[in-house]
mmCIF file of C-alpha atoms in Angstrom:
data_model
loop_
_atom_site.group_PDB
_atom_site.id
_atom_site.type_symbol
_atom_site.label_atom_id
_atom_site.label_comp_id
_atom_site.label_asym_id
_atom_site.label_seq_id
_atom_site.Cartn_x
_atom_site.Cartn_y
_atom_site.Cartn_z
ATOM 1 C CA MET A 1 -21.960 -4.670 1.699
ATOM 2 C CA SER A 2 -19.857 -7.715 0.789
ATOM 3 C CA SER A 3 -21.379 -7.959 -2.690
ATOM 4 C CA SER A 4 -20.319 -4.371 -3.434
ATOM 5 C CA ILE A 5 -16.800 -5.150 -2.223
ATOM 6 C CA GLU A 6 -16.738 -8.260 -4.389
ATOM 7 C CA SER A 7 -17.831 -6.238 -7.431
ATOM 8 C CA MET A 8 -15.176 -3.579 -6.729
ATOM 9 C CA MET A 9 -12.517 -6.274 -6.412
ATOM 10 C CA GLN A 10 -13.729 -7.914 -9.625
ATOM 11 C CA ALA A 11 -13.405 -4.610 -11.499
ATOM 12 C CA LEU A 12 -10.005 -4.031 -9.909
ATOM 13 C CA THR A 13 -8.772 -7.529 -10.771
ATOM 14 C CA VAL A 14 -10.090 -7.626 -14.315
ATOM 15 C CA SER A 15 -9.437 -4.106 -15.578
ATOM 16 C CA GLY A 16 -7.377 -2.346 -12.933
ATOM 17 C CA THR A 17 -10.096 0.283 -12.536
ATOM 18 C CA THR A 18 -9.499 2.058 -9.228
ATOM 19 C CA GLY A 19 -12.402 4.498 -9.397
ATOM 20 C CA GLY A 20 -14.822 2.167 -7.605
ATOM 21 C CA VAL A 21 -12.491 1.770 -4.647
ATOM 22 C CA VAL A 22 -11.938 5.506 -4.270
ATOM 23 C CA SER A 23 -15.567 6.495 -4.766
ATOM 24 C CA ALA A 24 -16.733 3.859 -2.283
ATOM 25 C CA ALA A 25 -14.236 5.120 0.305
ATOM 26 C CA ASN A 26 -15.261 8.725 -0.271
ATOM 27 C CA ALA A 27 -18.959 7.848 -0.035
ATOM 28 C CA ASN A 28 -18.662 5.764 3.135
ATOM 29 C CA TRP A 29 -15.374 5.489 5.007
ATOM 30 C CA LYS A 30 -16.622 2.421 6.901
ATOM 31 C CA VAL A 31 -16.241 0.333 3.751
ATOM 32 C CA LEU A 32 -12.452 0.511 4.205
ATOM 33 C CA GLY A 33 -12.676 -1.815 7.199
ATOM 34 C CA ASP A 34 -13.993 -4.535 4.888
ATOM 35 C CA LEU A 35 -12.110 -3.524 1.753
ATOM 36 C CA LEU A 36 -8.534 -3.266 3.060
ATOM 37 C CA PRO A 37 -8.284 -6.896 4.264
ATOM 38 C CA VAL A 38 -9.383 -8.042 0.798
ATOM 39 C CA LEU A 39 -6.825 -5.784 -0.892
ATOM 40 C CA MET A 40 -4.085 -6.883 1.511
ATOM 41 C CA SER A 41 -4.816 -10.557 0.878
ATOM 42 C CA SER A 42 -4.300 -9.845 -2.831
ATOM 43 C CA VAL A 43 -1.058 -7.964 -2.124
ATOM 44 C CA GLN A 44 0.308 -10.935 -0.170
ATOM 45 C CA LYS A 45 0.081 -13.321 -3.132
ATOM 46 C CA THR A 46 3.445 -14.398 -4.506
ATOM 47 C CA GLY A 47 2.698 -16.649 -7.468
ATOM 48 C CA LYS A 48 3.609 -15.926 -11.078
ATOM 49 C CA ASP A 49 -0.048 -16.079 -12.087
ATOM 50 C CA ASP A 50 -0.999 -13.546 -9.409
ATOM 51 C CA VAL A 51 1.262 -10.689 -10.543
ATOM 52 C CA GLN A 52 -1.475 -8.713 -12.320
ATOM 53 C CA GLU A 53 -3.863 -9.126 -9.383
ATOM 54 C CA VAL A 54 -1.198 -7.882 -6.970
ATOM 55 C CA VAL A 55 -0.335 -4.902 -9.201
ATOM 56 C CA ASN A 56 -4.031 -3.994 -9.501
ATOM 57 C CA ALA A 57 -4.536 -4.245 -5.730
ATOM 58 C CA LEU A 58 -1.512 -2.015 -5.214
ATOM 59 C CA ALA A 59 -2.920 0.430 -7.780
ATOM 60 C CA GLY A 60 -6.095 0.566 -5.710
ATOM 61 C CA LEU A 61 -4.073 1.289 -2.577
ATOM 62 C CA SER A 62 -2.117 3.954 -4.431
ATOM 63 C CA ALA A 63 -5.353 5.588 -5.577
ATOM 64 C CA LEU A 64 -6.624 5.563 -1.999
ATOM 65 C CA ALA A 65 -3.377 7.134 -0.784
ATOM 66 C CA THR A 66 -3.570 9.830 -3.457
ATOM 67 C CA GLU A 67 -7.259 10.624 -3.770
ATOM 68 C CA SER A 68 -8.637 9.686 -0.348
ATOM 69 C CA SER A 69 -5.643 10.195 1.891
ATOM 70 C CA LEU A 70 -7.520 11.715 4.824
ATOM 71 C CA ILE A 71 -9.957 8.817 4.945
ATOM 72 C CA ALA A 72 -7.588 5.968 4.094
ATOM 73 C CA GLU A 73 -4.452 7.111 5.943
ATOM 74 C CA PRO A 74 -5.012 5.183 9.207
ATOM 75 C CA TYR A 75 -5.860 2.004 7.309
ATOM 76 C CA LEU A 76 -2.873 2.335 4.990
ATOM 77 C CA CYS A 77 -0.478 3.082 7.838
ATOM 78 C CA ALA A 78 -1.700 0.046 9.769
ATOM 79 C CA ASN A 79 -1.091 -2.187 6.731
ATOM 80 C CA LEU A 80 2.184 -0.622 5.622
ATOM 81 C CA THR A 81 4.227 -3.712 6.542
ATOM 82 C CA THR A 82 2.317 -5.791 4.002
ATOM 83 C CA VAL A 83 2.992 -3.227 1.277
ATOM 84 C CA LEU A 84 6.666 -3.035 2.244
ATOM 85 C CA ASN A 85 6.865 -6.830 2.008
ATOM 86 C CA ALA A 86 5.655 -6.514 -1.587
ATOM 87 C CA CYS A 87 8.720 -4.345 -2.282
ATOM 88 C CA SER A 88 10.741 -7.575 -2.269
ATOM 89 C CA HIS A 89 8.419 -9.478 -4.630
ATOM 90 C CA LYS A 90 10.052 -11.445 -7.442
ATOM 91 C CA ALA A 91 8.208 -9.493 -10.125
ATOM 92 C CA GLY A 92 9.603 -6.057 -10.913
ATOM 93 C CA ASP A 93 6.154 -4.615 -11.676
ATOM 94 C CA VAL A 94 4.963 -5.532 -8.192
ATOM 95 C CA ARG A 95 8.040 -3.975 -6.594
ATOM 96 C CA LYS A 96 7.503 -0.721 -8.504
ATOM 97 C CA ALA A 97 3.802 -0.627 -7.654
ATOM 98 C CA ALA A 98 4.480 -1.301 -3.962
ATOM 99 C CA GLU A 99 7.079 1.440 -3.794
ATOM 100 C CA LYS A 100 4.632 3.805 -5.495
ATOM 101 C CA VAL A 101 2.017 3.061 -2.820
ATOM 102 C CA VAL A 102 4.473 3.903 -0.047
ATOM 103 C CA SER A 103 5.675 7.075 -1.774
ATOM 104 C CA ASP A 104 2.076 8.172 -2.447
ATOM 105 C CA LEU A 105 1.242 7.600 1.205
ATOM 106 C CA ILE A 106 4.267 9.613 2.320
ATOM 107 C CA ASN A 107 3.537 12.420 -0.140
ATOM 108 C CA ASN A 108 -0.075 12.756 1.002
ATOM 109 C CA MET A 109 -0.061 11.820 4.679
ATOM 110 C CA SER A 110 -0.507 14.220 7.550
ATOM 111 C CA SER A 111 2.424 15.044 9.779
ATOM 112 C CA ASN A 112 0.726 13.140 12.604
ATOM 113 C CA ALA A 113 1.279 9.837 10.793
ATOM 114 C CA THR A 114 5.038 10.301 10.454
ATOM 115 C CA ARG A 115 5.926 8.516 13.682
ATOM 116 C CA GLU A 116 3.942 5.396 12.788
ATOM 117 C CA VAL A 117 5.248 5.320 9.220
ATOM 118 C CA LEU A 118 8.846 5.726 10.397
ATOM 119 C CA THR A 119 8.406 2.777 12.748
ATOM 120 C CA HIS A 120 7.438 0.576 9.799
ATOM 121 C CA LEU A 121 10.207 1.970 7.584
ATOM 122 C CA PHE A 122 12.949 1.457 10.166
ATOM 123 C CA SER A 123 11.697 -2.056 10.832
ATOM 124 C CA ALA A 124 11.833 -2.795 7.093
ATOM 125 C CA ALA A 125 15.412 -1.454 6.902
ATOM 126 C CA LYS A 126 16.827 -4.095 9.263
ATOM 127 C CA ILE A 127 19.675 -6.199 7.948
ATOM 128 C CA GLU A 128 17.691 -9.456 8.101
ATOM 129 C CA GLU A 129 15.126 -8.160 5.583
ATOM 130 C CA PRO A 130 15.491 -8.750 1.813
ATOM 131 C CA TRP A 131 17.702 -6.172 0.135
ATOM 132 C CA GLN A 132 14.940 -4.848 -2.150
ATOM 133 C CA LYS A 133 12.729 -4.152 0.856
ATOM 134 C CA ARG A 134 15.592 -2.463 2.720
ATOM 135 C CA ALA A 135 16.495 -0.317 -0.283
ATOM 136 C CA ALA A 136 12.889 0.763 -0.807
ATOM 137 C CA SER A 137 12.536 1.552 2.883
ATOM 138 C CA LEU A 138 15.681 3.686 2.881
ATOM 139 C CA ARG A 139 14.496 5.551 -0.227
ATOM 140 C CA MET A 140 11.213 6.301 1.537
ATOM 141 C CA ILE A 141 13.047 7.546 4.655
ATOM 142 C CA ALA A 142 15.052 9.856 2.373
ATOM 143 C CA LEU A 143 11.788 11.013 0.776
ATOM 144 C CA LEU A 144 10.495 11.917 4.230
ATOM 145 C CA GLY A 145 13.688 13.887 4.832
ATOM 146 C CA ASP A 146 13.219 15.784 1.576
ATOM 147 C CA GLN A 147 9.716 16.811 2.610
ATOM 148 C CA ALA A 148 10.578 17.942 6.129
ATOM 149 C CA PRO A 149 10.561 21.698 6.679
#
């Protein structure tokens, strides 16, 4: 199992190909328990040399939120704080990719996940958080308001 995760991460890191992540999740949802910690460790990197790796990991999360939302939703919601932290990354590409992950999650999540997502968004909107993270969080709260019936 770990060798397949390593090969998926290698493809994700080198070429940004997200198909392996999505197809693995669709084939066996249990792989997400091993895959998400690896993706989140990539998202947490802050170095200049790690920008492409972080963007690719966020692209994988975005693909999961879009194409495998029913399977990946609980895992993505549980790790939303890490993605929101990436919204205040120094690199603009990482900030855009992180915000896309959150918006894709919000656009594709079930109504049952709203309470948990709002908890993370309100926590990220606190005054002691970096302004980019707060602004992204408030935009996502507004997006939730636009989608409400």
